[in-house]
Amino acid sequence: MNNIIQLLIYGLQLGSVYALVSLGYTMVYGIVRLINSAHGDYLMLGAYTAFYVSLLNGNNLILCLLGAMIASGLIAMLSDQLAFKPVREQPKFSSLVTALGVSLFIQNLSRALPFIGPIPKPFPTLITKKLYNILDITVSSTQILMIIIALILLFLLTYIVNNTKIGRAMRAVSLDRDASALMGVDINKTITITFFIGGFLAGAGGVFYGIMYPTIDVSIGSLLGNKAFIAAVIGGIGNLNGAMIGGILMGVIEIFATSINADIGFGVFYLILIIILIFKPAGLFGKLTNEKV
Amino acid sequence: MKKYMFLALVLIMAFASVMAVSANETLKIGLCQPITGSMAMSGLYSTHGVQLAIDQINEAGGLQVGDKTYDLELLIEDNEGKPDITINAVSKLISDGVVAIVGTNSSSTSMAGGPIATSEKVVMVSTTGTNPDVTQVGGEYMFRSCWIDSYQGYLAAKLAYETLGKRRAAILYNNADDYSTGIMDFFVKSFEEMGGETFVQAYAGAEIKDFKAQITAFKDWEPDVIFIEAQAAELPLPTQQIRELGMDTQIVGAASWDNELLTQLTPKEDLEGIIYVTTFCADSDEPKAKEFVEAYKAKWDGELPMNQATMSYNAMRIIAQALQDCGKVDDPEAFRDAMAAVNMELPNGHFEYDENRDPQISGVLMTFRDGVGVYYGEIGN
């Protein structure tokens, strides 16, 4: 029993990172119907930004987090302006391939940049580790803090989307882009802000990733982005609550499956994805809509 | 003026040639290593190691074989780290008349060159081809100066069971990696034969970053030692997570831990006290090792001998010893038998071959103090 709770805590910790990344996926998909495979790479750049912020300013969690989030947000915005905007009116296939290209470009450019490079770097210790033993269950200060910060960010995002003007614009664009344009919503501005927020969350995910697995290299984003995408699909892509729950679910399932058998731990994602898509093709929380072609 | 210069030159040359003739005959030794390409650093270290051994022998008056003394001459052929080029390089060295070949540094190129050497009856000594198949595929003239993966697993088990007196070993390994899987198998087998209990957990590939589920299982089983061995880049995360989850169990490992990148990526406090078995430690207290390190540093501008340089130096020393034992330079079969029967002391300890021509060398134990790998002790058969 203790073990189950212990594994659950690890799962929540991992799941909170997945949730942050899959939210970005889901938001961008909701607004521009684009599966942005470069999303994981924003996370990687965020982790490297935090690395350099800590090098310049010492191990300050808040500064690193802010630096990483803003940098990732700006890079997401920039990649939208430079790569996705020109193909926005093209068939969807173009933007899908563009996203793959952006992802490869970011990874390989980073590998070539002298201050990032191909050799892994040690991520600084941003949170002083303290272990608490409650009834045989070990909880670390890192886990508590990470889960709390993730919850704050998720709450903030929900608030922005549901209770602000830009949030309303985002929901409107997601529902019907042409109609919202007619109603006076600035589509381009909304899309830019969506990309920024998506990158912003991925940046936080990057810092969390670095704290959890303190070895960072240029490819950390690709696998994590992949898992987060599955989480978003399971939750119902385009649906914010779905992405959050999907992410946390993925984290918990991964840890439990690994504890049963290391080989299942990885494949189980895809199995769950297939099962959910068979019974609920739109994901757990998604609504099935007829795509207008 | 020019005339005198010329005369002087002729005199010097004549004198030199007289010197050479009056001294020893030369014996050619081949070196087949990647001098160019992505593994060029290995080739460089290997050249340094072999050249040092040859210079030492020549400076000591040459190699005494039977009743003759020979000066050794090194012929270097570049194999670019590629199996097909290795075949040409080895053939070239053999046609140049070498008595033995040092090389190559990788298992795949050694397996390409070995059969050629065997068919021409020339002894070839791989420096760091650790795959057990190297001497099987290479044939009866193929030897190596490094240990094989299975032996490494055995030594690590011995470290845990005998040196540290541990009885319950938990093992974490990468089941998608041949190296890690092979060493795990032999560790488990040896540790159980010695009388210990084992508990194995796998992870599925180099991209796995989270080991908390496996470590939680370890915690339940309560091991008194944890063995982790995989490629060096995969070692920092499990180590950190074991400590993060509050386990302070002794960790042991094998040669992958002897890696600079690993020490950069892992916090000092997590590495502290981890003991691993490797082939050679530059700050060993053994007189033989100290002597070698000093000589190597003096010759190559303060460079420290790493694994490749040491194994290459050893390969050359083994060849020289076998030639002496055999007493002739023109009897390949006797030379081969002398190689197989070699029994000597090398900088990293005692050296002899088993029936598969795989060395039973003693290992060195190292431990981390303050983030740096330092000498801990010796371990042998």
XYZ file of C-alpha atoms in Angstrom:
674
model
C 0.000 0.000 0.000
C 2.773 2.400 0.960
C 4.486 1.563 -2.261
C 1.420 2.383 -4.276
C 1.194 5.823 -2.676
C 4.925 6.294 -3.190
C 4.646 5.457 -6.883
C 1.605 7.696 -7.152
C 3.664 10.645 -5.916
C 6.386 9.972 -8.490
C 3.699 9.650 -11.122
C 2.153 12.987 -10.174
C 5.540 14.659 -10.358
C 6.221 13.272 -13.821
C 2.630 13.884 -14.868
C 2.814 17.553 -13.954
C 5.624 18.012 -16.491
C 3.656 16.139 -19.155
C 0.608 18.248 -18.356
C 2.502 21.520 -18.831
C 3.790 20.440 -22.212
C 0.597 18.848 -23.457
C -1.339 22.025 -22.600
C 0.780 23.922 -25.118
C 0.109 21.264 -27.729
C -3.587 21.339 -27.136
C -3.857 25.145 -27.165
C -1.995 25.544 -30.428
C -4.012 22.745 -31.969
C -7.238 24.253 -30.713
C -6.523 27.619 -32.309
C -4.688 26.861 -35.552
C -5.352 23.134 -35.974
C -1.599 22.567 -36.074
C 0.172 19.625 -34.465
C 3.341 21.446 -33.526
C 6.043 18.815 -33.237
C 8.549 21.528 -32.349
C 6.800 22.024 -29.025
C 9.172 19.695 -27.170
C 12.104 21.680 -28.506
C 10.812 24.879 -26.907
C 11.092 22.908 -23.684
C 14.700 22.021 -24.449
C 15.571 25.652 -25.154
C 13.855 26.630 -21.913
C 15.996 24.163 -20.002
C 19.157 25.619 -21.556
C 18.007 29.170 -20.790
C 17.570 28.195 -17.151
C 21.032 26.647 -17.238
C 22.568 29.941 -18.359
C 20.432 32.096 -16.075
C 21.694 30.064 -13.134
C 25.244 30.418 -14.398
C 24.882 34.205 -14.405
C 22.637 34.749 -11.399
C 23.189 31.765 -9.158
C 20.711 29.009 -8.427
C 17.571 31.090 -8.137
C 14.486 29.040 -8.964
C 12.157 31.977 -9.674
C 14.623 33.774 -11.954
C 15.458 30.588 -13.846
C 11.813 29.718 -14.228
C 10.914 33.199 -15.485
C 13.893 33.314 -17.835
C 13.114 29.904 -19.282
C 9.422 30.619 -19.676
C 9.921 33.973 -21.378
C 12.672 32.652 -23.658
C 10.623 29.616 -24.689
C 7.568 31.799 -25.192
C 9.472 34.198 -27.434
C 11.003 31.366 -29.462
C 7.561 29.805 -29.913
C 6.258 33.179 -31.100
C 9.207 33.617 -33.410
C 8.819 30.162 -34.939
C 5.163 30.965 -35.563
C 6.009 34.249 -37.275
C 8.849 32.855 -39.375
C 7.688 29.354 -40.183
C 3.998 28.747 -39.544
C 2.453 32.064 -40.527
C 3.568 31.920 -44.184
C 1.918 28.512 -44.648
C -1.168 29.178 -42.560
C -3.494 29.467 -45.535
C -1.934 26.477 -47.277
C -3.347 22.965 -46.863
C -2.814 21.538 -43.364
C -0.248 19.125 -44.637
C 2.178 21.991 -45.303
C 2.117 23.225 -41.737
C 2.519 19.690 -40.403
C 5.676 19.207 -42.442
C 6.831 22.696 -41.503
C 6.506 21.764 -37.842
C 8.664 18.692 -38.345
C 11.199 20.897 -40.091
C 11.196 23.476 -37.297
C 11.793 20.718 -34.771
C 14.762 19.291 -36.662
C 16.090 22.778 -37.291
C 15.981 23.786 -33.629
C 17.655 20.570 -32.479
C 20.414 20.633 -35.041
C 21.053 24.345 -34.787
C 21.367 23.956 -31.019
C 23.785 21.117 -31.521
C 25.907 23.358 -33.720
C 25.811 26.373 -31.404
C 28.989 26.494 -29.329
C 27.225 27.347 -26.059
C 24.750 24.478 -26.337
C 26.624 21.817 -28.278
C 26.198 18.053 -28.531
C 27.653 17.150 -25.120
C 25.127 16.886 -22.271
C 25.266 19.531 -19.564
C 24.602 19.138 -15.840
C 21.494 21.043 -14.773
C 22.022 23.144 -11.617
C 20.351 22.240 -8.333
C 17.644 24.886 -8.104
C 15.766 23.448 -5.153
C 17.600 22.302 -2.060
C 16.606 18.723 -1.638
C 15.055 17.766 1.666
C 13.535 14.380 2.262
C 10.469 13.977 4.437
C 9.468 10.564 5.706
C 5.787 10.236 6.422
C 4.606 6.712 7.288
C 7.411 5.075 5.287
C 6.700 7.245 2.287
C 9.544 9.446 1.131
C 8.532 12.813 -0.240
C 11.119 15.343 -1.327
C 10.851 19.120 -1.228
C 11.424 19.044 -4.995
C 8.345 16.955 -5.607
C 6.121 19.099 -3.419
C 7.337 22.356 -4.932
C 7.089 21.082 -8.505
C 3.548 19.836 -8.109
C 2.528 23.114 -6.447
C 4.085 25.327 -9.137
C 2.542 23.201 -11.869
C -0.873 23.545 -10.223
C -0.450 27.333 -9.944
C 0.439 27.577 -13.633
C -2.468 25.375 -14.639
C -4.834 27.447 -12.529
C -3.464 30.659 -14.032
C -3.964 29.334 -17.526
C -7.530 28.271 -16.855
C -8.189 31.721 -15.436
C -6.726 33.453 -18.505
C -8.682 31.328 -20.927
C -12.003 31.555 -19.091
C -12.021 35.028 -17.571
C -10.030 37.451 -19.712
C -10.647 39.186 -22.973
C -7.777 37.459 -24.734
C -9.028 34.158 -23.367
C -12.424 34.807 -24.834
C -10.792 35.674 -28.158
C -8.875 32.407 -28.034
C -12.006 30.414 -27.377
C -13.807 32.229 -30.163
C -11.011 31.618 -32.704
C -10.904 27.996 -31.690
C -14.651 27.657 -32.248
C -14.801 29.383 -35.624
C -11.961 31.420 -36.997
C -13.797 33.181 -39.816
C -16.760 34.135 -37.711
C -14.532 35.555 -34.967
C -12.642 37.598 -37.559
C -15.971 39.036 -38.685
C -16.770 39.848 -35.059
C -13.617 41.950 -34.831
C -11.236 39.518 -33.125
C -7.629 40.108 -34.162
C -6.795 36.603 -35.358
C -3.069 37.098 -35.814
C -2.628 38.644 -32.394
C -4.599 35.828 -30.795
C -2.521 33.175 -32.519
C 0.723 34.907 -31.535
C -0.362 35.079 -27.910
C -1.414 31.429 -27.986
C 2.000 30.418 -29.221
C 3.605 32.559 -26.536
C 1.558 30.963 -23.759
C 2.250 27.490 -25.146
C 5.979 28.167 -25.212
C 5.760 29.806 -21.794
C 4.395 26.592 -20.271
C 6.887 24.454 -22.183
C 9.668 26.613 -20.684
C 8.398 25.808 -17.202
C 8.266 22.154 -18.257
C 11.915 22.437 -19.307
C 12.983 23.721 -15.892
C 11.004 20.966 -14.165
C 12.538 18.419 -16.470
C 16.002 19.708 -15.583
C 15.232 19.535 -11.884
C 13.952 15.977 -12.166
C 16.583 14.643 -14.548
C 19.576 16.951 -14.116
C 21.290 16.047 -17.392
C 20.162 18.129 -20.345
C 20.990 17.717 -24.016
C 19.457 18.893 -27.273
C 17.231 15.871 -27.763
C 15.401 15.907 -24.425
C 12.412 17.616 -26.000
C 11.658 15.144 -28.737
C 10.663 12.116 -26.665
C 8.962 14.209 -24.021
C 7.100 16.167 -26.682
C 5.987 12.887 -28.172
C 4.582 11.663 -24.854
C 2.921 15.003 -24.165
C 1.279 14.871 -27.569
C -0.163 11.459 -26.759
C -1.369 12.865 -23.445
C -3.112 15.684 -25.301
C -4.767 13.249 -27.708
C -5.905 11.003 -24.878
C -7.420 13.968 -23.080
C -9.089 15.101 -26.293
C -6.898 17.411 -28.330
C -8.052 21.004 -28.180
C -9.454 20.567 -24.690
C -7.499 22.206 -21.840
C -8.833 20.122 -18.957
C -8.352 17.039 -21.082
C -4.681 17.878 -21.662
C -4.074 18.410 -17.951
C -5.736 15.192 -16.924
C -4.217 13.329 -19.851
C -0.742 14.502 -18.831
C -1.098 13.535 -15.208
C -2.650 10.204 -16.194
C 0.287 9.476 -18.477
C 2.799 10.217 -15.733
C 1.088 7.967 -13.232
C 0.572 5.152 -15.734
C 4.182 5.308 -16.891
C 5.519 4.936 -13.357
C 3.162 2.102 -12.442
C 3.723 0.223 -15.695
C 7.501 0.552 -15.299
C 7.274 -0.819 -11.796
C 5.562 -3.921 -13.189
C 7.913 -4.358 -16.122
C 10.475 -1.931 -17.522
C 9.624 -2.806 -21.101
C 5.914 -2.156 -20.697
C 6.572 1.280 -19.192
C 7.193 2.745 -22.564
C 4.842 0.862 -24.835
C 1.858 1.195 -22.559
C 1.272 4.770 -23.750
C 0.540 3.632 -27.211
C -1.637 0.784 -26.035
C -3.772 3.152 -23.965
C -3.893 5.587 -26.858
C -5.208 2.884 -29.165
C -7.790 1.652 -26.665
C -9.072 5.148 -25.956
C -9.243 6.038 -29.626
C -11.245 2.880 -30.336
C -13.873 3.644 -27.711
C -13.708 7.428 -27.628
C -12.294 8.624 -30.949
C -12.232 12.249 -29.773
C -10.320 11.465 -26.591
C -11.594 11.450 -23.033
C -12.950 15.012 -23.002
C -13.010 15.966 -26.655
C -16.141 16.593 -28.675
C -16.351 14.996 -32.052
C -16.882 17.670 -34.666
C -17.247 17.334 -38.356
C -14.187 18.858 -39.945
C -15.060 21.320 -42.659
C -12.921 20.433 -45.628
C 83.131 24.985 -47.777
C 80.345 23.024 -49.389
C 82.761 20.209 -50.085
C 83.720 19.932 -46.427
C 80.109 19.903 -45.377
C 79.446 17.097 -47.797
C 82.446 15.201 -46.562
C 81.358 15.632 -42.977
C 77.911 14.407 -43.861
C 79.253 11.333 -45.593
C 81.444 10.628 -42.601
C 78.544 10.954 -40.212
C 76.381 8.707 -42.336
C 79.101 6.124 -42.671
C 79.686 6.229 -38.956
C 75.968 5.893 -38.271
C 75.603 2.936 -40.586
C 78.623 1.267 -39.065
C 77.029 1.847 -35.663
C 73.774 0.328 -36.823
C 75.438 -2.693 -38.298
C 77.664 -3.205 -35.330
C 74.646 -3.063 -33.022
C 71.513 -5.106 -33.532
C 69.335 -6.417 -36.296
C 65.918 -4.850 -36.601
C 62.652 -6.554 -35.966
C 59.532 -4.957 -37.433
C 56.397 -4.541 -35.362
C 53.175 -3.410 -37.032
C 50.589 -1.066 -35.576
C 47.149 -1.054 -37.160
C 44.929 1.646 -35.635
C 42.612 4.477 -36.720
C 45.092 7.298 -37.297
C 42.425 9.345 -39.076
C 38.630 9.413 -38.780
C 36.271 9.661 -35.852
C 38.366 7.365 -33.651
C 41.644 9.138 -34.392
C 42.212 9.923 -30.722
C 42.338 6.217 -29.926
C 44.889 5.750 -32.671
C 47.010 8.558 -31.267
C 46.958 7.192 -27.711
C 47.695 3.728 -29.011
C 50.698 4.993 -30.976
C 51.954 6.777 -27.863
C 51.673 3.611 -25.789
C 53.370 1.315 -28.299
C 56.089 3.825 -29.148
C 56.946 4.215 -25.474
C 57.316 0.449 -25.053
C 59.507 0.194 -28.159
C 61.713 3.116 -27.136
C 62.159 1.648 -23.680
C 63.202 -1.684 -25.148
C 65.585 -0.111 -27.673
C 67.121 2.243 -25.116
C 67.749 -0.725 -22.856
C 69.907 -2.207 -25.606
C 67.308 -4.025 -27.643
C 65.283 -7.172 -27.310
C 67.168 -10.348 -26.462
C 65.691 -13.269 -28.407
C 67.621 -16.492 -28.149
C 71.249 -15.528 -28.578
C 70.588 -12.458 -30.715
C 69.596 -8.930 -29.810
C 67.123 -6.998 -31.938
C 66.148 -3.356 -32.226
C 62.440 -2.889 -32.697
C 61.045 -0.771 -35.493
C 57.410 0.369 -35.608
C 55.443 0.373 -38.869
C 52.118 2.188 -38.647
C 49.155 1.521 -40.937
C 45.944 3.539 -40.716
C 42.704 1.504 -40.735
C 40.448 4.605 -40.399
C 38.402 2.630 -37.895
C 36.790 0.661 -40.749
C 36.696 -3.137 -41.115
C 37.315 -3.194 -44.894
C 40.340 -0.899 -44.672
C 41.641 -2.952 -41.740
C 41.910 -5.976 -44.038
C 44.145 -4.027 -46.454
C 46.187 -2.476 -43.657
C 46.850 -5.835 -42.013
C 47.809 -7.423 -45.367
C 50.173 -4.522 -46.054
C 51.880 -4.890 -42.687
C 52.290 -8.631 -43.192
C 53.830 -8.144 -46.647
C 56.202 -5.587 -45.096
C 57.473 -8.414 -42.918
C 56.253 -7.558 -39.427
C 56.693 -10.194 -36.769
C 53.543 -9.165 -34.899
C 50.751 -6.588 -35.155
C 49.352 -4.407 -32.402
C 45.722 -3.494 -33.037
C 43.017 -2.782 -33.524
C 41.088 -0.712 -31.015
C 37.557 -1.934 -31.799
C 35.924 -5.342 -31.830
C 34.527 -5.039 -35.341
C 37.845 -4.087 -36.975
C 39.703 -6.695 -34.924
C 37.311 -9.328 -36.226
C 38.000 -8.155 -39.776
C 41.795 -8.168 -39.451
C 42.204 -11.220 -37.224
C 41.390 -13.922 -39.808
C 43.975 -12.442 -42.223
C 46.660 -12.473 -39.525
C 45.775 -16.044 -38.583
C 45.885 -17.293 -42.172
C 49.332 -15.695 -42.586
C 50.449 -16.936 -39.147
C 51.227 -13.515 -37.768
C 50.360 -12.761 -34.162
C 47.898 -9.898 -33.777
C 47.010 -8.304 -30.440
C 43.826 -6.249 -30.202
C 44.169 -3.398 -27.721
C 40.568 -2.724 -26.724
C 38.350 -5.156 -28.641
C 36.380 -6.421 -25.623
C 33.738 -8.480 -27.436
C 34.196 -12.172 -26.539
C 33.965 -13.069 -30.243
C 37.142 -11.195 -31.202
C 39.471 -14.111 -30.469
C 36.941 -16.693 -31.717
C 36.436 -15.055 -35.111
C 40.046 -13.879 -35.340
C 41.463 -17.360 -35.023
C 44.374 -18.858 -33.115
C 46.826 -16.023 -33.830
C 44.463 -13.376 -32.517
C 45.095 -12.175 -28.970
C 44.111 -9.138 -26.956
C 45.600 -7.124 -24.135
C 42.278 -5.961 -22.691
C 39.804 -8.016 -20.726
C 36.501 -9.251 -22.092
C 33.048 -8.111 -21.040
C 32.208 -11.305 -19.177
C 35.409 -11.158 -17.143
C 34.630 -7.578 -16.205
C 31.246 -8.689 -14.885
C 32.968 -11.399 -12.855
C 35.449 -8.932 -11.350
C 32.651 -6.543 -10.392
C 30.846 -9.413 -8.632
C 34.042 -10.271 -6.837
C 34.432 -6.657 -5.759
C 30.943 -6.685 -4.276
C 31.138 -10.138 -2.670
C 34.726 -10.470 -1.514
C 36.243 -7.012 -1.244
C 33.169 -5.363 0.236
C 31.603 -8.437 1.844
C 28.124 -7.771 0.419
C 25.556 -10.554 0.057
C 22.405 -9.002 -1.443
C 23.020 -7.316 -4.783
C 20.447 -5.283 -6.690
C 21.295 -4.815 -10.355
C 20.087 -2.118 -12.739
C 20.853 -2.584 -16.428
C 19.790 -1.431 -19.879
C 18.094 -4.364 -21.609
C 18.405 -2.657 -25.008
C 22.212 -2.544 -24.848
C 24.425 -5.609 -25.509
C 27.260 -4.335 -23.384
C 25.094 -3.668 -20.353
C 23.148 -6.921 -20.727
C 26.304 -9.012 -21.125
C 27.953 -7.603 -18.039
C 24.738 -7.952 -16.022
C 24.490 -11.656 -16.958
C 27.999 -12.382 -15.785
C 27.674 -10.294 -12.665
C 24.542 -12.178 -11.621
C 26.012 -15.580 -12.472
C 29.268 -14.941 -10.620
C 27.637 -13.309 -7.617
C 25.226 -16.206 -7.177
C 27.990 -18.783 -7.596
C 29.900 -17.036 -4.832
C 26.828 -17.429 -2.639
C 25.079 -14.082 -2.839
C 21.495 -13.215 -3.696
C 20.592 -10.985 -6.625
C 17.631 -8.896 -7.694
C 17.588 -7.577 -11.255
C 15.679 -4.596 -12.633
C 15.908 -3.493 -16.243
C 15.255 -0.262 -18.053
C 14.325 -0.221 -21.695
C 16.828 1.865 -23.599
C 19.197 4.802 -23.387
C 16.384 7.356 -23.645
C 14.854 6.309 -20.312
C 15.312 9.044 -17.721
C 13.129 7.890 -14.878
C 14.255 5.005 -12.681
C 12.083 5.687 -9.657
C 9.880 2.629 -10.149
C 12.927 0.334 -10.300
C 14.526 2.056 -7.324
C 11.327 1.715 -5.303
C 11.475 -2.029 -5.987
C 15.093 -2.004 -4.785
C 14.036 -0.292 -1.590
C 11.539 -3.052 -0.863
C 14.097 -5.770 -1.462
C 16.673 -4.050 0.776
C 19.947 -4.804 -1.015
C 23.282 -4.140 0.656
C 24.920 -3.273 -2.665
C 23.679 -1.940 -6.018
C 25.453 -2.744 -9.289
C 24.868 -0.421 -12.248
C 26.683 -0.789 -15.529
C 25.748 0.760 -18.872
C 27.230 3.325 -21.233
C 28.756 6.191 -19.260
C 26.167 8.772 -20.319
C 23.360 6.651 -18.819
C 24.899 6.414 -15.369
C 24.375 9.886 -13.797
C 20.557 9.842 -13.628
C 19.994 6.510 -11.844
C 22.787 7.385 -9.420
C 21.203 10.704 -8.560
C 17.740 9.207 -8.269
C 18.918 6.452 -5.923
C 20.293 9.103 -3.574
C 17.286 11.367 -4.098
C 14.944 8.606 -2.980
C 16.892 8.322 0.240
C 18.879 5.124 -0.413
C 22.465 5.291 0.776
C 23.349 1.743 -0.308
C 26.864 1.166 -1.632
C 26.939 1.423 -5.450
C 29.482 -0.537 -7.487
C 30.180 -0.486 -11.196
C 32.645 -1.416 -13.916
C 34.805 0.366 -16.471
C 32.159 2.783 -17.818
C 32.397 4.688 -14.564
C 35.959 5.651 -15.475
C 34.765 8.544 -17.595
C 35.253 12.264 -17.365
C 31.818 13.186 -18.731
C 30.194 11.165 -15.950
C 31.988 13.127 -13.241
C 30.939 16.395 -14.868
C 27.271 15.401 -15.029
C 26.884 13.943 -11.548
C 27.054 16.000 -8.338
C 30.090 15.158 -6.220
C 28.050 14.156 -3.180
C 26.132 11.536 -5.178
C 29.313 9.989 -6.566
C 31.143 9.952 -3.253
C 32.226 6.460 -2.244
C 31.045 4.603 -5.369
C 33.579 1.875 -6.160
C 34.188 0.532 -9.638
C 36.544 -1.899 -11.280
C 38.594 -0.761 -14.259
C 41.771 -1.705 -16.056
C 44.168 0.963 -14.968
C 44.438 3.895 -12.625
C 46.991 6.600 -13.309
C 47.469 7.392 -9.626
C 47.946 3.781 -8.548
C 50.420 3.186 -5.704
C 51.911 0.076 -7.316
C 55.574 0.702 -8.247
C 55.122 -0.838 -11.723
C 52.203 1.443 -12.458
C 53.961 4.536 -11.106
C 57.015 3.798 -13.186
C 54.873 3.478 -16.328
C 52.889 6.655 -15.671
C 56.078 8.654 -15.046
C 57.727 7.347 -18.207
C 54.623 8.008 -20.266
C 54.163 11.528 -18.934
C 57.821 12.347 -19.519
C 57.679 11.117 -23.096
C 54.374 12.685 -24.117
C 54.436 16.152 -22.531
C 52.585 15.403 -19.334
C 49.723 13.499 -20.985
C 48.229 10.921 -18.613
C 47.979 7.356 -19.917
C 44.342 6.393 -20.419
C 42.953 2.930 -21.029
C 43.843 2.826 -24.755
C 47.452 3.934 -24.235
C 47.946 1.473 -21.399
C 46.442 -1.445 -23.303
C 48.627 -0.639 -26.337
C 51.742 -0.391 -24.183
C 50.816 -3.725 -22.632
C 50.226 -5.329 -26.037
C 53.747 -4.382 -27.089
C 55.199 -5.619 -23.805
C 53.359 -8.929 -24.120
C 54.681 -9.428 -27.667
C 58.227 -8.662 -26.526
C 57.931 -11.044 -23.592
C 56.563 -13.842 -25.776
C 59.369 -13.382 -28.314
C 61.898 -13.685 -25.512
C 60.195 -16.745 -24.056
C 60.026 -18.381 -27.460
C 63.669 -17.705 -28.263
C 63.259 -17.483 -32.062
C 61.840 -14.914 -34.446
C 61.175 -17.195 -37.416
C 58.919 -19.828 -35.909
C 55.342 -18.485 -35.898
C 53.848 -21.542 -34.216
C 56.308 -21.474 -31.343
C 55.746 -17.721 -31.044
C 51.989 -18.216 -30.916
C 52.343 -20.859 -28.209
C 54.645 -18.567 -26.263
C 52.029 -15.801 -26.548
C 49.349 -18.111 -25.171
C 51.613 -19.143 -22.303
C 52.747 -15.645 -21.379
C 52.803 -15.007 -17.657
C 54.100 -11.621 -16.617
C 53.698 -8.437 -14.612
C 52.352 -5.340 -16.382
C 51.703 -1.802 -15.095
C 48.142 -2.786 -14.225
C 49.103 -6.052 -12.556
C 49.545 -9.713 -13.275
C 48.809 -10.927 -16.808
C 48.125 -14.344 -18.353
C 45.809 -15.845 -20.974
C 43.083 -18.413 -20.493
C 42.402 -21.236 -22.952
C 40.439 -18.870 -25.237
C 43.410 -16.478 -25.485
C 41.491 -13.986 -23.368
C 43.513 -12.310 -20.656
C 42.986 -12.944 -16.986
C 44.330 -9.598 -15.910
C 43.912 -8.096 -12.549
C 41.736 -5.042 -12.365
C 42.100 -1.844 -10.442
C 39.492 -0.647 -8.009
C 38.764 3.045 -8.049
C 36.463 5.145 -5.963
C 35.146 8.692 -6.158
C 36.462 11.185 -3.632
C 35.184 14.720 -4.013
C 34.042 14.081 -7.574
C 37.334 12.591 -8.772
C 38.099 8.916 -9.400
C 41.009 7.844 -7.200
C 42.855 4.605 -6.558
C 41.148 2.233 -4.122
C 42.864 -1.134 -4.457
C 43.709 -4.100 -6.632
C 41.482 -6.960 -7.679
C 42.516 -10.123 -9.477
C 41.478 -13.650 -10.117
